[in-house]
Coordinates of C-alpha atoms in Angstrom, one line a residue:
Chain A
G1 CA 0.0 0.0 0.0
D2 CA 0.9 3.7 0.0
S3 CA 3.2 5.1 2.6
V4 CA 4.5 8.5 3.6
T5 CA 7.6 9.6 5.5
Q6 CA 7.6 13.0 6.9
M7 CA 10.3 15.1 8.5
E8 CA 10.6 14.4 12.2
G9 CA 9.4 17.2 14.4
P10 CA 8.9 19.3 16.4
V11 CA 10.2 22.2 14.4
T12 CA 10.7 25.5 16.2
L13 CA 11.4 28.6 14.2
S14 CA 11.5 32.3 14.8
E15 CA 9.1 34.6 13.0
E16 CA 10.2 35.3 9.4
A17 CA 12.4 32.3 9.2
F18 CA 12.4 29.9 6.2
L19 CA 10.5 26.7 6.6
T20 CA 11.0 23.3 4.9
I21 CA 9.1 20.2 5.9
N22 CA 10.3 17.2 3.9
C23 CA 7.9 14.6 2.7
T24 CA 8.6 11.5 0.6
Y25 CA 6.0 8.9 -0.4
T26 CA 5.7 5.5 -2.0
A27 CA 2.8 4.8 -4.2
T28 CA 2.1 2.9 -7.4
G29 CA 0.2 4.6 -10.1
Y30 CA -0.3 8.4 -10.1
P31 CA -1.4 9.7 -6.7
S32 CA -2.6 13.1 -6.0
L33 CA -0.6 14.8 -3.3
F34 CA -1.9 17.0 -0.4
W35 CA -0.7 18.9 2.5
Y36 CA -3.2 19.4 5.3
V37 CA -2.8 21.6 8.4
Q38 CA -4.3 21.1 11.8
Y39 CA -4.6 24.0 14.3
P40 CA -4.8 23.1 18.0
G41 CA -8.1 21.4 18.9
E42 CA -9.4 21.5 15.3
G43 CA -9.9 19.2 12.4
L44 CA -7.8 19.2 9.2
Q45 CA -7.8 21.9 6.6
L46 CA -6.5 21.5 3.1
L47 CA -3.4 23.7 2.7
L48 CA -2.4 22.9 -0.9
K49 CA -2.5 20.1 -3.5
A50 CA -0.9 18.9 -6.7
T51 CA -2.4 16.3 -9.0
K52 CA 0.4 15.5 -11.5
A53 CA 4.1 15.5 -11.8
D54 CA 5.8 19.0 -11.7
D55 CA 2.6 20.7 -10.5
K56 CA 3.2 23.3 -7.8
G57 CA 0.6 23.7 -5.2
S58 CA 0.5 27.0 -3.3
N59 CA -1.6 28.7 -0.7
K60 CA -1.0 31.3 2.0
G61 CA 2.7 31.6 1.1
F62 CA 3.3 27.9 1.3
E63 CA 4.4 25.9 -1.7
A64 CA 5.1 22.3 -2.6
T65 CA 6.1 20.8 -5.9
Y66 CA 5.1 17.3 -7.1
R67 CA 8.4 15.6 -7.8
K68 CA 7.7 12.2 -9.3
E69 CA 11.3 11.3 -10.0
T70 CA 12.2 11.7 -6.3
T71 CA 8.7 10.8 -5.0
S72 CA 8.8 13.9 -2.9
F73 CA 6.4 16.8 -2.0
H74 CA 8.4 19.0 0.3
L75 CA 6.5 21.9 1.9
E76 CA 8.2 25.4 2.0
K77 CA 7.5 28.9 3.1
G78 CA 9.8 31.8 2.8
S79 CA 8.8 33.7 5.9
V80 CA 6.8 32.0 8.7
Q81 CA 4.4 33.8 11.1
V82 CA 3.3 32.9 14.6
S83 CA -0.1 32.1 13.2
D84 CA 1.5 29.2 11.1
S85 CA 2.1 27.3 14.3
A86 CA 0.2 24.0 13.8
V87 CA 0.6 20.4 12.8
Y88 CA 1.3 19.7 9.1
F89 CA 0.4 16.4 7.4
C90 CA 1.6 15.2 4.0
A91 CA -0.8 12.8 2.3
P92 CA -0.9 11.1 -1.0
A93 CA -4.2 9.8 -2.3
G94 CA -5.0 7.5 -5.2
G95 CA -2.5 5.2 -6.7
T96 CA -3.6 1.8 -5.6
S97 CA -5.4 3.0 -2.5
Y98 CA -8.6 3.8 -4.3
G99 CA -8.7 7.4 -3.2
K100 CA -7.8 6.8 0.4
L101 CA -5.5 9.4 2.0
T102 CA -2.4 8.0 3.6
F103 CA -1.1 10.4 6.3
G104 CA 2.4 11.0 7.4
Q105 CA 3.1 11.2 11.1
G106 CA 2.6 14.9 11.1
T107 CA 5.1 17.6 11.9
I108 CA 4.5 20.0 14.7
L109 CA 5.6 23.5 13.9
T110 CA 6.0 26.2 16.5
V111 CA 6.9 29.8 15.5
H112 CA 8.1 32.2 18.1
P113 CA 7.8 36.0 17.8
Chain B
G1 CA -18.0 25.8 -0.4
A2 CA -17.1 22.2 0.6
V3 CA -18.0 22.5 4.3
V4 CA -18.3 19.4 6.5
S5 CA -19.7 19.6 10.0
Q6 CA -19.6 17.2 12.9
H7 CA -21.9 17.0 15.9
P8 CA -21.3 16.9 18.7
S9 CA -17.9 18.7 19.0
R10 CA -17.3 17.2 22.4
V11 CA -19.0 14.4 24.3
I12 CA -18.5 12.8 27.7
C13 CA -20.2 9.5 28.4
K14 CA -20.1 6.7 31.0
S15 CA -18.5 3.4 30.3
G16 CA -20.9 1.0 28.7
T17 CA -23.0 3.5 27.0
S18 CA -23.3 4.2 23.2
V19 CA -22.4 7.4 21.5
K20 CA -23.5 8.6 18.1
I21 CA -21.4 11.1 16.1
E22 CA -22.9 12.8 13.0
C23 CA -20.9 14.0 10.0
R24 CA -22.7 16.2 7.4
S25 CA -21.6 17.7 4.1
L26 CA -23.4 21.0 4.1
D27 CA -23.0 22.3 0.6
F28 CA -22.2 19.3 -1.6
Q29 CA -23.2 15.7 -2.0
A30 CA -20.7 13.2 -0.5
T31 CA -20.5 10.0 -2.4
T32 CA -17.9 8.7 0.0
M33 CA -17.2 9.5 3.6
F34 CA -14.3 8.5 5.8
W35 CA -13.9 8.1 9.5
Y36 CA -10.6 8.6 11.2
R37 CA -9.3 8.4 14.8
Q38 CA -6.5 10.5 16.1
F39 CA -4.6 9.9 19.3
P40 CA -2.8 12.7 21.0
K41 CA 0.2 13.9 19.0
K42 CA -0.3 11.1 16.5
S43 CA -1.3 10.9 13.0
L44 CA -4.8 10.0 11.7
M45 CA -5.7 6.4 11.5
L46 CA -8.4 5.6 9.0
M47 CA -11.1 3.5 10.6
A48 CA -13.5 2.9 7.7
T49 CA -14.8 4.1 4.4
S50 CA -18.5 4.4 3.7
N51 CA -20.3 4.9 0.5
E52 CA -23.8 6.1 0.4
G53 CA -26.3 3.3 0.5
S54 CA -23.9 0.5 1.1
K55 CA -22.0 -1.2 3.9
A56 CA -18.9 0.5 5.2
T57 CA -15.5 -1.0 4.6
Y58 CA -13.5 -1.3 7.7
E59 CA -9.7 -1.1 8.0
Q60 CA -7.9 -4.1 9.4
G61 CA -8.0 -4.2 13.2
V62 CA -11.1 -2.0 13.5
E63 CA -14.1 -3.7 15.2
K64 CA -17.1 -3.3 12.9
D65 CA -19.5 -4.3 15.7
K66 CA -18.1 -1.7 18.0
F67 CA -17.9 1.2 15.5
L68 CA -21.1 1.1 13.6
I69 CA -21.2 3.3 10.5
N70 CA -24.3 4.3 8.6
H71 CA -24.2 6.4 5.4
A72 CA -27.9 6.7 4.7
S73 CA -27.9 9.8 2.5
L74 CA -25.5 11.7 0.3
T75 CA -25.0 14.4 3.0
L76 CA -25.0 12.4 6.3
S77 CA -22.9 9.6 7.8
T78 CA -23.0 8.5 11.4
L79 CA -20.5 6.7 13.6
T80 CA -21.9 5.0 16.7
V81 CA -19.4 3.8 19.3
T82 CA -21.2 1.0 21.1
S83 CA -20.6 0.0 24.7
A84 CA -17.9 2.6 24.9
H85 CA -14.9 2.1 27.3
P86 CA -12.2 4.5 28.4
E87 CA -9.8 3.2 25.7
D88 CA -12.2 4.5 23.1
S89 CA -11.6 8.0 24.2
S90 CA -10.1 9.8 21.3
F91 CA -10.6 12.5 18.7
Y92 CA -12.8 11.3 15.9
I93 CA -12.6 13.1 12.5
C94 CA -14.8 12.5 9.5
S95 CA -14.1 13.6 5.9
A96 CA -16.1 13.6 2.8
R97 CA -15.3 13.2 -0.9
A98 CA -17.3 14.7 -3.7
A99 CA -17.2 13.8 -7.3
G100 CA -17.7 16.5 -10.0
T101 CA -15.9 19.8 -9.8
Y102 CA -13.5 19.0 -7.0
T103 CA -10.1 17.4 -7.6
Y104 CA -10.6 13.7 -7.6
N105 CA -9.5 12.2 -4.3
E106 CA -9.7 15.5 -2.4
Q107 CA -11.3 15.0 1.0
F108 CA -12.9 17.7 3.1
F109 CA -12.6 17.3 6.8
G110 CA -15.0 18.0 9.6
P111 CA -13.8 19.8 12.8
G112 CA -13.6 16.6 14.8
T113 CA -15.4 15.2 17.9
R114 CA -13.6 14.8 21.2
L115 CA -15.0 11.7 22.9
T116 CA -14.2 11.1 26.6
V117 CA -15.4 7.9 28.2
L118 CA -15.4 7.9 32.0

């Protein structure tokens, strides 16, 4: 089945620092790739997505590029804010999983002023 | 658009009782809904997949008789935790997938239900 390896956390940054959260996946076929964000005590919100190779998903200053050759979908942001503090989940869907999302272990991000 | 609600947001019950959690897609029809369980500081564990009008498909290790799922309409799925015990305490999250204009495989998540069994 599909699997995901996410960068170990927690990650602690100062405001305006550069953020990278690595994500690699294994999946057969052509999965869609998603990053979800979970704020404390809440459910998951879609942050960004990419549905085919070389697509770049972007939202709220976050970006991730679908790299089929390296099976990666790393999340980046040039200047983080305190409000970005949350848990970030990488998740492929599709391939042989019939549309099921396979979640990484989540990366806790804390941004200090 | 693509809003999913869950009710209740929090529930506390006594051991041995049953609890029902509702998941609704408010502005779209959900052909498939998913139920997840999340332990503190852990990832989401898929419990089951339900398609409207058919039986749910449970993931390995999930007791179907304990976690009853009903997907009676295109906008509502329910999860009933039967004879709940303290070890069932968790954060339960549903998601819904719509066909049509949304990216295939994209799921929209509810805000979650915190279940505490005393």
